[in-house]
Amino acid sequence: MRITIDNLNGLGAIDYTEAVVAGGAIRVQRALNEPTRCTAEIMLGMEGLPTPVRRGRVTAMAANGTLLFTGYLATEPVRVYAGTASSGPVYTARITAVSDEWLLDNLGSGSGLRDAESLGLNGTALMTQLMTRAQGTGSAGVAVTTNGTVRPTGAFSARAGGSFSENASNAASSAYASYRALNYQILIQPVGDTTIALSDADGTLSVSELETQAVRELANDVTLTGAEEPAAYIQENFFGDGTTAIFDLAESAYHNTNSYLVVDNFSEGFFNPAQWIVTDPGSYLTLNSSGGGGFDGQSLLTSTLTLNGGNGLDGQTTLMAQDAIEMGGSVVVQMSQVSFGAASDGMLGGMYAGTPLLANCFAGFRVRQSVSGTGGVTVVVPVVNGVEVGTVFTPIAGHFYTLRLRLHCVEMQRIMQPYYCMVDGVVQGFGSTSGVPAPMDMVFELVDEGVASNTPVTVLYDSVAVGGTVGVTPAMCAFVLANSIQLYGSIGAINLTRNGSMWIVSTLPSGVLQTRLIGTAGQGVDCSVSYGTAAGAPGKVKFLAGRIPVAGERVTVMYRNQRRSVARLADAASVASEAVNGAPGTCRWLGSVTLPVARSSADCESAAQAVLAFATSRTAAVAGKYAMVNPPQDVWPGDVLAITSAGVTSSLLVRSVVVTDGGAVPEVLHYAVTFANDWATEWEAGIGTKLSQSIATNAWLPQTAATKPGQVLANLQRLTVTSLTSSSMQLNTGIAPPAGGGFEVRLVDWQFGMGVDGADLVLRSPVQNFSFPCAAQIEQYYVRMYDASTPPLYSRFSSAVFVNMPVNEQA
């Protein structure tokens, strides 16, 4: 093995091979989805060989030209006393080099002050995005390459406090892939795409060098817990009396801990590549300091995004967020200090289901001329699904505005997690990569920043008010702050947040519907909210002065409560095969999913499928070691050894490789390989599904195991209260019942079933629209759909209607 070191002194790479001491052979240590290390011990003082220095570039190469390692000395060499010669003391230097991703680790993750969430990317695109973030402010000259088609991932969070290599390891594992850094390349490829065949029949396998053992018992009944998830779809109804301003909710509302998705006040002087993708061949988008945004004639010096026109074509001059936006919960796009110039044309704050073209714009603000051609004035109008809707607004020249787009979906998580595993050398995937279908409401609003802070916003479009709830919506969208066909003006700041599940709608005594806007005092909104705590403290709605519900106004607060996600699945065939001689066949295992994060019970089910696939396979519990000399090809973690012994072939996943120079001519390279299949690893060392033996203490564990995932009916996302009086309630479930099934209404959640006909059962209805009497001033009703199966299947979660009549006392 040949080793060279470039000490960055202008002399280039110097060959240190002859200086390697006998007891300090060159060694390359590789581990699956971790940085590679190269160690050696070098004699100091040899003529023409300077002492290696920190940051020196190290290359190790086999005699046949195979590049075994490239990287950098991460620390100063360790100086070791080796004895005394006639010339005096003799020293050696122990060096440790880290592979090329060390450069990216030094730059940081590039995720800024928050974890960055990526959606629906395959492993190659995800790795490229991580590298782009890390190299955002200082290129390390590293590129991503791939062999094969790397599998898709679901929702992946890159930790802001994590290094590139830590995030890259989790990203590759999520896609059931391996990555390595070599020769300024990050190579990512599917695990198992490279197979090395070894057989005792043809002499390529040395049976004496092979050690194997089954290190774990099988499991065929698996319970997994995941993260906290949104549960019941709650509609809590209050009635205004003209004076009550504060309404206490019955429960806490599910909300996001990482609410800031895109935040930028453009003060850095450059477009942060960790956050933005800039497509601007004509240099029409610039960052400038300017005066504006002040009140009472005062001008504030601010940094702004300046829009200086475009090439006249849609989608060719854009400022797009690096990460797609999951269209779940309550998403708010707020653009502040927006000014409009003459003859403008384009889109601001657009959510695109596809390429940034008007036809693909799910929601955004269209800026155009009032009449086609010349001579018109600049106007702003909402766009939904590529079509203009609502009120056309004419901004005043010289004024600054705040534009807000509010989007609300009853589903918080629209992107599911896929989970992968390998069984007998074949990779299997579980879990849908398609988006969860769900309806969505939206409000477009505008504030003139020069008016008093308590002036109500101007609502340009409210889907609730016009009955325009969008039924088919994208699960995720690209967010494009500016799509300039020919835009002129500026934007002072952008805040894109997802605060939680809460959404408030009022039904006035006249029957008119309107969305009640949530925010803080001074934003021209109606109310502020608190979500409560996961420990059980309930949420609260506080209406601001001048926005208090009038007498007879019904206020409906929509939110999701929360619970710990959990699933239990069993492999019936395995249970039956293990039940011999009267012994029980069930082998239970309980734990938690750590990667990819199981955000819902449906994700837990997919992860449980993966665990059952390998935990019921005896070959998946095999681990061991194998030693080779000069193998026919270089071996890397993530490769598969197809070992045939006594006519039986086993597929073994390589986890680590240590290549040691034998110091001989011809060259002898010793390969020490460790392998372990999916059920034979440490819990946190899995690949496509990483586990923990601990289980969430607040999980409601299922008492029986399902034999397949998804044994539930659809949730009633569109259940609505069509009539509510002091004596009765009428519901529309929003979906036709299944044949022979219907809708079950109870006073208590989580006790649904045909054999549970206690006092909490209100009714079972075979039709979509039904009514029932209200017997108390404060009541809670839970509704689920059921079918004609035996036993019947039910919706996974309830749709709940809470009634508060009369209103709560003011706090």
PDB file of N, CA and C in Angstrom, residues 566-646:
ATOM      1  N   VAL A 566     -48.464   4.539  18.333  1.00  0.00           N
ATOM      2  CA  VAL A 566     -48.144   3.172  18.718  1.00  0.00           C
ATOM      3  C   VAL A 566     -48.768   2.204  17.720  1.00  0.00           C
ATOM      4  N   ALA A 567     -48.158   1.048  17.565  1.00  0.00           N
ATOM      5  CA  ALA A 567     -48.729  -0.007  16.722  1.00  0.00           C
ATOM      6  C   ALA A 567     -48.267  -1.352  17.236  1.00  0.00           C
ATOM      7  N   ARG A 568     -49.111  -2.348  17.041  1.00  0.00           N
ATOM      8  CA  ARG A 568     -48.752  -3.727  17.380  1.00  0.00           C
ATOM      9  C   ARG A 568     -49.167  -4.635  16.234  1.00  0.00           C
ATOM     10  N   LEU A 569     -48.213  -5.349  15.679  1.00  0.00           N
ATOM     11  CA  LEU A 569     -48.475  -6.274  14.582  1.00  0.00           C
ATOM     12  C   LEU A 569     -47.866  -7.634  14.918  1.00  0.00           C
ATOM     13  N   ALA A 570     -48.482  -8.681  14.389  1.00  0.00           N
ATOM     14  CA  ALA A 570     -47.972 -10.035  14.579  1.00  0.00           C
ATOM     15  C   ALA A 570     -47.938 -10.758  13.244  1.00  0.00           C
ATOM     16  N   ASP A 571     -46.990 -11.682  13.117  1.00  0.00           N
ATOM     17  CA  ASP A 571     -46.884 -12.543  11.941  1.00  0.00           C
ATOM     18  C   ASP A 571     -47.550 -13.871  12.278  1.00  0.00           C
ATOM     19  N   ALA A 572     -48.775 -14.056  11.776  1.00  0.00           N
ATOM     20  CA  ALA A 572     -49.572 -15.236  12.144  1.00  0.00           C
ATOM     21  C   ALA A 572     -48.884 -16.521  11.722  1.00  0.00           C
ATOM     22  N   ALA A 573     -48.230 -16.530  10.555  1.00  0.00           N
ATOM     23  CA  ALA A 573     -47.582 -17.758  10.085  1.00  0.00           C
ATOM     24  C   ALA A 573     -46.427 -18.137  11.006  1.00  0.00           C
ATOM     25  N   SER A 574     -45.663 -17.145  11.453  1.00  0.00           N
ATOM     26  CA  SER A 574     -44.550 -17.426  12.349  1.00  0.00           C
ATOM     27  C   SER A 574     -45.049 -17.917  13.703  1.00  0.00           C
ATOM     28  N   VAL A 575     -46.104 -17.283  14.211  1.00  0.00           N
ATOM     29  CA  VAL A 575     -46.671 -17.705  15.497  1.00  0.00           C
ATOM     30  C   VAL A 575     -47.117 -19.163  15.418  1.00  0.00           C
ATOM     31  N   ALA A 576     -47.767 -19.525  14.301  1.00  0.00           N
ATOM     32  CA  ALA A 576     -48.245 -20.903  14.146  1.00  0.00           C
ATOM     33  C   ALA A 576     -47.083 -21.888  14.056  1.00  0.00           C
ATOM     34  N   SER A 577     -46.026 -21.504  13.338  1.00  0.00           N
ATOM     35  CA  SER A 577     -44.897 -22.424  13.167  1.00  0.00           C
ATOM     36  C   SER A 577     -44.117 -22.633  14.456  1.00  0.00           C
ATOM     37  N   GLU A 578     -44.150 -21.640  15.350  1.00  0.00           N
ATOM     38  CA  GLU A 578     -43.427 -21.754  16.614  1.00  0.00           C
ATOM     39  C   GLU A 578     -44.237 -22.483  17.684  1.00  0.00           C
ATOM     40  N   ALA A 579     -45.524 -22.650  17.458  1.00  0.00           N
ATOM     41  CA  ALA A 579     -46.391 -23.309  18.450  1.00  0.00           C
ATOM     42  C   ALA A 579     -46.313 -24.818  18.279  1.00  0.00           C
ATOM     43  N   VAL A 580     -45.262 -25.418  18.804  1.00  0.00           N
ATOM     44  CA  VAL A 580     -45.062 -26.866  18.689  1.00  0.00           C
ATOM     45  C   VAL A 580     -45.051 -27.493  20.080  1.00  0.00           C
ATOM     46  N   ASN A 581     -45.507 -28.720  20.130  1.00  0.00           N
ATOM     47  CA  ASN A 581     -45.543 -29.484  21.395  1.00  0.00           C
ATOM     48  C   ASN A 581     -46.282 -28.738  22.502  1.00  0.00           C
ATOM     49  N   GLY A 582     -47.311 -28.021  22.108  1.00  0.00           N
ATOM     50  CA  GLY A 582     -48.130 -27.335  23.093  1.00  0.00           C
ATOM     51  C   GLY A 582     -47.546 -26.040  23.616  1.00  0.00           C
ATOM     52  N   ALA A 583     -46.348 -25.650  23.170  1.00  0.00           N
ATOM     53  CA  ALA A 583     -45.729 -24.395  23.623  1.00  0.00           C
ATOM     54  C   ALA A 583     -46.366 -23.225  22.886  1.00  0.00           C
ATOM     55  N   PRO A 584     -46.493 -22.073  23.537  1.00  0.00           N
ATOM     56  CA  PRO A 584     -47.043 -20.911  22.836  1.00  0.00           C
ATOM     57  C   PRO A 584     -46.093 -20.462  21.727  1.00  0.00           C
ATOM     58  N   GLY A 585     -46.682 -20.040  20.619  1.00  0.00           N
ATOM     59  CA  GLY A 585     -45.854 -19.637  19.476  1.00  0.00           C
ATOM     60  C   GLY A 585     -45.532 -18.162  19.430  1.00  0.00           C
ATOM     61  N   THR A 586     -46.117 -17.374  20.325  1.00  0.00           N
ATOM     62  CA  THR A 586     -45.903 -15.933  20.307  1.00  0.00           C
ATOM     63  C   THR A 586     -44.562 -15.578  20.954  1.00  0.00           C
ATOM     64  N   CYS A 587     -43.781 -14.767  20.240  1.00  0.00           N
ATOM     65  CA  CYS A 587     -42.511 -14.239  20.763  1.00  0.00           C
ATOM     66  C   CYS A 587     -42.586 -12.729  20.663  1.00  0.00           C
ATOM     67  N   ARG A 588     -42.894 -12.041  21.766  1.00  0.00           N
ATOM     68  CA  ARG A 588     -43.139 -10.595  21.750  1.00  0.00           C
ATOM     69  C   ARG A 588     -41.833  -9.810  21.843  1.00  0.00           C
ATOM     70  N   TRP A 589     -41.872  -8.634  21.218  1.00  0.00           N
ATOM     71  CA  TRP A 589     -40.779  -7.667  21.375  1.00  0.00           C
ATOM     72  C   TRP A 589     -41.403  -6.285  21.392  1.00  0.00           C
ATOM     73  N   LEU A 590     -40.987  -5.465  22.358  1.00  0.00           N
ATOM     74  CA  LEU A 590     -41.499  -4.107  22.489  1.00  0.00           C
ATOM     75  C   LEU A 590     -40.342  -3.127  22.442  1.00  0.00           C
ATOM     76  N   GLY A 591     -40.543  -2.027  21.767  1.00  0.00           N
ATOM     77  CA  GLY A 591     -39.502  -1.005  21.665  1.00  0.00           C
ATOM     78  C   GLY A 591     -40.027   0.250  21.006  1.00  0.00           C
ATOM     79  N   SER A 592     -39.106   1.108  20.603  1.00  0.00           N
ATOM     80  CA  SER A 592     -39.451   2.375  19.971  1.00  0.00           C
ATOM     81  C   SER A 592     -38.682   2.526  18.669  1.00  0.00           C
ATOM     82  N   VAL A 593     -39.249   3.303  17.762  1.00  0.00           N
ATOM     83  CA  VAL A 593     -38.599   3.615  16.489  1.00  0.00           C
ATOM     84  C   VAL A 593     -37.840   4.924  16.661  1.00  0.00           C
ATOM     85  N   THR A 594     -36.554   4.919  16.333  1.00  0.00           N
ATOM     86  CA  THR A 594     -35.754   6.133  16.446  1.00  0.00           C
ATOM     87  C   THR A 594     -35.424   6.750  15.093  1.00  0.00           C
ATOM     88  N   LEU A 595     -35.346   5.936  14.029  1.00  0.00           N
ATOM     89  CA  LEU A 595     -35.047   6.463  12.692  1.00  0.00           C
ATOM     90  C   LEU A 595     -35.557   5.474  11.649  1.00  0.00           C
ATOM     91  N   PRO A 596     -36.215   5.998  10.606  1.00  0.00           N
ATOM     92  CA  PRO A 596     -36.814   7.326  10.510  1.00  0.00           C
ATOM     93  C   PRO A 596     -37.858   7.533  11.614  1.00  0.00           C
ATOM     94  N   VAL A 597     -38.014   8.772  12.024  1.00  0.00           N
ATOM     95  CA  VAL A 597     -38.923   9.072  13.126  1.00  0.00           C
ATOM     96  C   VAL A 597     -40.334   8.668  12.744  1.00  0.00           C
ATOM     97  N   ALA A 598     -40.958   7.859  13.590  1.00  0.00           N
ATOM     98  CA  ALA A 598     -42.350   7.460  13.367  1.00  0.00           C
ATOM     99  C   ALA A 598     -43.244   8.560  13.906  1.00  0.00           C
ATOM    100  N   ARG A 599     -43.787   9.379  13.011  1.00  0.00           N
ATOM    101  CA  ARG A 599     -44.570  10.542  13.433  1.00  0.00           C
ATOM    102  C   ARG A 599     -46.027  10.197  13.690  1.00  0.00           C
ATOM    103  N   SER A 600     -46.439   8.988  13.360  1.00  0.00           N
ATOM    104  CA  SER A 600     -47.843   8.616  13.508  1.00  0.00           C
ATOM    105  C   SER A 600     -47.945   7.121  13.759  1.00  0.00           C
ATOM    106  N   SER A 601     -49.127   6.683  14.162  1.00  0.00           N
ATOM    107  CA  SER A 601     -49.356   5.249  14.349  1.00  0.00           C
ATOM    108  C   SER A 601     -49.247   4.502  13.031  1.00  0.00           C
ATOM    109  N   ALA A 602     -49.629   5.150  11.935  1.00  0.00           N
ATOM    110  CA  ALA A 602     -49.470   4.517  10.625  1.00  0.00           C
ATOM    111  C   ALA A 602     -47.995   4.285  10.323  1.00  0.00           C
ATOM    112  N   ASP A 603     -47.126   5.246  10.695  1.00  0.00           N
ATOM    113  CA  ASP A 603     -45.693   5.040  10.535  1.00  0.00           C
ATOM    114  C   ASP A 603     -45.208   3.895  11.418  1.00  0.00           C
ATOM    115  N   CYS A 604     -45.722   3.833  12.646  1.00  0.00           N
ATOM    116  CA  CYS A 604     -45.345   2.728  13.539  1.00  0.00           C
ATOM    117  C   CYS A 604     -45.722   1.382  12.931  1.00  0.00           C
ATOM    118  N   GLU A 605     -46.864   1.323  12.258  1.00  0.00           N
ATOM    119  CA  GLU A 605     -47.272   0.085  11.606  1.00  0.00           C
ATOM    120  C   GLU A 605     -46.291  -0.297  10.499  1.00  0.00           C
ATOM    121  N   SER A 606     -45.866   0.684   9.709  1.00  0.00           N
ATOM    122  CA  SER A 606     -44.908   0.398   8.638  1.00  0.00           C
ATOM    123  C   SER A 606     -43.589  -0.088   9.219  1.00  0.00           C
ATOM    124  N   ALA A 607     -43.144   0.565  10.301  1.00  0.00           N
ATOM    125  CA  ALA A 607     -41.905   0.135  10.946  1.00  0.00           C
ATOM    126  C   ALA A 607     -42.051  -1.267  11.521  1.00  0.00           C
ATOM    127  N   ALA A 608     -43.216  -1.570  12.094  1.00  0.00           N
ATOM    128  CA  ALA A 608     -43.449  -2.906  12.647  1.00  0.00           C
ATOM    129  C   ALA A 608     -43.426  -3.961  11.548  1.00  0.00           C
ATOM    130  N   GLN A 609     -43.940  -3.623  10.366  1.00  0.00           N
ATOM    131  CA  GLN A 609     -43.861  -4.542   9.238  1.00  0.00           C
ATOM    132  C   GLN A 609     -42.406  -4.886   8.909  1.00  0.00           C
ATOM    133  N   ALA A 610     -41.576  -3.832   8.880  1.00  0.00           N
ATOM    134  CA  ALA A 610     -40.165  -4.058   8.582  1.00  0.00           C
ATOM    135  C   ALA A 610     -39.516  -4.924   9.649  1.00  0.00           C
ATOM    136  N   VAL A 611     -39.801  -4.638  10.917  1.00  0.00           N
ATOM    137  CA  VAL A 611     -39.219  -5.424  12.004  1.00  0.00           C
ATOM    138  C   VAL A 611     -39.666  -6.879  11.901  1.00  0.00           C
ATOM    139  N   LEU A 612     -40.952  -7.101  11.648  1.00  0.00           N
ATOM    140  CA  LEU A 612     -41.436  -8.483  11.516  1.00  0.00           C
ATOM    141  C   LEU A 612     -40.775  -9.193  10.341  1.00  0.00           C
ATOM    142  N   ALA A 613     -40.519  -8.454   9.265  1.00  0.00           N
ATOM    143  CA  ALA A 613     -39.921  -9.088   8.085  1.00  0.00           C
ATOM    144  C   ALA A 613     -38.558  -9.670   8.407  1.00  0.00           C
ATOM    145  N   PHE A 614     -37.734  -8.935   9.206  1.00  0.00           N
ATOM    146  CA  PHE A 614     -36.421  -9.505   9.509  1.00  0.00           C
ATOM    147  C   PHE A 614     -36.365 -10.250  10.840  1.00  0.00           C
ATOM    148  N   ALA A 615     -37.241  -9.891  11.789  1.00  0.00           N
ATOM    149  CA  ALA A 615     -37.187 -10.548  13.092  1.00  0.00           C
ATOM    150  C   ALA A 615     -37.749 -11.966  13.058  1.00  0.00           C
ATOM    151  N   THR A 616     -38.480 -12.319  12.001  1.00  0.00           N
ATOM    152  CA  THR A 616     -38.980 -13.695  11.854  1.00  0.00           C
ATOM    153  C   THR A 616     -38.108 -14.515  10.914  1.00  0.00           C
ATOM    154  N   SER A 617     -37.024 -13.897  10.413  1.00  0.00           N
ATOM    155  CA  SER A 617     -36.097 -14.600   9.523  1.00  0.00           C
ATOM    156  C   SER A 617     -34.851 -14.994  10.300  1.00  0.00           C
ATOM    157  N   ARG A 618     -34.504 -16.270  10.293  1.00  0.00           N
ATOM    158  CA  ARG A 618     -33.352 -16.719  11.069  1.00  0.00           C
ATOM    159  C   ARG A 618     -32.043 -16.192  10.492  1.00  0.00           C
ATOM    160  N   THR A 619     -31.984 -15.979   9.179  1.00  0.00           N
ATOM    161  CA  THR A 619     -30.749 -15.453   8.599  1.00  0.00           C
ATOM    162  C   THR A 619     -30.530 -13.991   8.968  1.00  0.00           C
ATOM    163  N   ALA A 620     -31.616 -13.271   9.299  1.00  0.00           N
ATOM    164  CA  ALA A 620     -31.479 -11.857   9.631  1.00  0.00           C
ATOM    165  C   ALA A 620     -30.804 -11.652  10.975  1.00  0.00           C
ATOM    166  N   ALA A 621     -30.690 -12.698  11.790  1.00  0.00           N
ATOM    167  CA  ALA A 621     -30.044 -12.583  13.101  1.00  0.00           C
ATOM    168  C   ALA A 621     -28.588 -13.023  13.058  1.00  0.00           C
ATOM    169  N   VAL A 622     -28.042 -13.237  11.855  1.00  0.00           N
ATOM    170  CA  VAL A 622     -26.676 -13.742  11.722  1.00  0.00           C
ATOM    171  C   VAL A 622     -25.680 -12.595  11.729  1.00  0.00           C
ATOM    172  N   ALA A 623     -24.614 -12.764  12.500  1.00  0.00           N
ATOM    173  CA  ALA A 623     -23.499 -11.825  12.527  1.00  0.00           C
ATOM    174  C   ALA A 623     -22.210 -12.629  12.550  1.00  0.00           C
ATOM    175  N   GLY A 624     -21.099 -11.959  12.262  1.00  0.00           N
ATOM    176  CA  GLY A 624     -19.832 -12.672  12.310  1.00  0.00           C
ATOM    177  C   GLY A 624     -18.693 -11.904  11.688  1.00  0.00           C
ATOM    178  N   LYS A 625     -17.608 -12.644  11.391  1.00  0.00           N
ATOM    179  CA  LYS A 625     -16.389 -12.047  10.859  1.00  0.00           C
ATOM    180  C   LYS A 625     -15.860 -12.917   9.725  1.00  0.00           C
ATOM    181  N   TYR A 626     -15.094 -12.275   8.848  1.00  0.00           N
ATOM    182  CA  TYR A 626     -14.398 -13.018   7.808  1.00  0.00           C
ATOM    183  C   TYR A 626     -13.112 -12.279   7.483  1.00  0.00           C
ATOM    184  N   ALA A 627     -12.034 -13.019   7.328  1.00  0.00           N
ATOM    185  CA  ALA A 627     -10.729 -12.450   6.999  1.00  0.00           C
ATOM    186  C   ALA A 627     -10.333 -12.894   5.601  1.00  0.00           C
ATOM    187  N   MET A 628      -9.900 -11.920   4.785  1.00  0.00           N
ATOM    188  CA  MET A 628      -9.498 -12.197   3.408  1.00  0.00           C
ATOM    189  C   MET A 628      -8.131 -11.575   3.148  1.00  0.00           C
ATOM    190  N   VAL A 629      -7.423 -12.136   2.193  1.00  0.00           N
ATOM    191  CA  VAL A 629      -6.163 -11.574   1.722  1.00  0.00           C
ATOM    192  C   VAL A 629      -6.304 -11.312   0.229  1.00  0.00           C
ATOM    193  N   ASN A 630      -6.028 -10.077  -0.146  1.00  0.00           N
ATOM    194  CA  ASN A 630      -6.107  -9.678  -1.554  1.00  0.00           C
ATOM    195  C   ASN A 630      -7.394 -10.155  -2.218  1.00  0.00           C
ATOM    196  N   PRO A 631      -8.558  -9.697  -1.729  1.00  0.00           N
ATOM    197  CA  PRO A 631      -9.822 -10.118  -2.349  1.00  0.00           C
ATOM    198  C   PRO A 631      -9.901  -9.654  -3.795  1.00  0.00           C
ATOM    199  N   PRO A 632     -10.801 -10.276  -4.570  1.00  0.00           N
ATOM    200  CA  PRO A 632     -10.888  -9.911  -5.989  1.00  0.00           C
ATOM    201  C   PRO A 632     -11.337  -8.464  -6.229  1.00  0.00           C
ATOM    202  N   GLN A 633     -11.972  -7.849  -5.243  1.00  0.00           N
ATOM    203  CA  GLN A 633     -12.367  -6.452  -5.374  1.00  0.00           C
ATOM    204  C   GLN A 633     -12.364  -5.799  -4.002  1.00  0.00           C
ATOM    205  N   ASP A 634     -12.219  -4.493  -4.002  1.00  0.00           N
ATOM    206  CA  ASP A 634     -12.214  -3.746  -2.756  1.00  0.00           C
ATOM    207  C   ASP A 634     -13.578  -3.891  -2.079  1.00  0.00           C
ATOM    208  N   VAL A 635     -13.587  -4.053  -0.760  1.00  0.00           N
ATOM    209  CA  VAL A 635     -14.823  -4.294  -0.006  1.00  0.00           C
ATOM    210  C   VAL A 635     -15.125  -3.071   0.839  1.00  0.00           C
ATOM    211  N   TRP A 636     -16.383  -2.623   0.786  1.00  0.00           N
ATOM    212  CA  TRP A 636     -16.829  -1.469   1.565  1.00  0.00           C
ATOM    213  C   TRP A 636     -18.057  -1.852   2.393  1.00  0.00           C
ATOM    214  N   PRO A 637     -18.247  -1.208   3.527  1.00  0.00           N
ATOM    215  CA  PRO A 637     -19.504  -1.404   4.267  1.00  0.00           C
ATOM    216  C   PRO A 637     -20.704  -1.080   3.380  1.00  0.00           C
ATOM    217  N   GLY A 638     -21.735  -1.896   3.505  1.00  0.00           N
ATOM    218  CA  GLY A 638     -22.910  -1.773   2.632  1.00  0.00           C
ATOM    219  C   GLY A 638     -22.911  -2.781   1.519  1.00  0.00           C
ATOM    220  N   ASP A 639     -21.736  -3.390   1.240  1.00  0.00           N
ATOM    221  CA  ASP A 639     -21.698  -4.498   0.287  1.00  0.00           C
ATOM    222  C   ASP A 639     -22.303  -5.740   0.946  1.00  0.00           C
ATOM    223  N   VAL A 640     -22.649  -6.709   0.137  1.00  0.00           N
ATOM    224  CA  VAL A 640     -23.196  -7.975   0.636  1.00  0.00           C
ATOM    225  C   VAL A 640     -22.244  -9.101   0.267  1.00  0.00           C
ATOM    226  N   LEU A 641     -21.878  -9.907   1.262  1.00  0.00           N
ATOM    227  CA  LEU A 641     -21.117 -11.126   0.997  1.00  0.00           C
ATOM    228  C   LEU A 641     -22.097 -12.260   0.738  1.00  0.00           C
ATOM    229  N   ALA A 642     -22.066 -12.803  -0.458  1.00  0.00           N
ATOM    230  CA  ALA A 642     -22.887 -13.981  -0.791  1.00  0.00           C
ATOM    231  C   ALA A 642     -22.009 -15.208  -0.569  1.00  0.00           C
ATOM    232  N   ILE A 643     -22.091 -15.775   0.619  1.00  0.00           N
ATOM    233  CA  ILE A 643     -21.190 -16.855   1.027  1.00  0.00           C
ATOM    234  C   ILE A 643     -21.883 -18.203   0.835  1.00  0.00           C
ATOM    235  N   THR A 644     -21.272 -19.042   0.014  1.00  0.00           N
ATOM    236  CA  THR A 644     -21.801 -20.388  -0.234  1.00  0.00           C
ATOM    237  C   THR A 644     -20.882 -21.394   0.419  1.00  0.00           C
ATOM    238  N   SER A 645     -21.423 -22.117   1.396  1.00  0.00           N
ATOM    239  CA  SER A 645     -20.665 -23.143   2.096  1.00  0.00           C
ATOM    240  C   SER A 645     -21.527 -24.391   2.205  1.00  0.00           C
ATOM    241  N   ALA A 646     -20.949 -25.496   1.813  1.00  0.00           N
ATOM    242  CA  ALA A 646     -21.678 -26.786   1.807  1.00  0.00           C
ATOM    243  C   ALA A 646     -22.963 -26.685   0.991  1.00  0.00           C
TER     244      ALA A 646
END
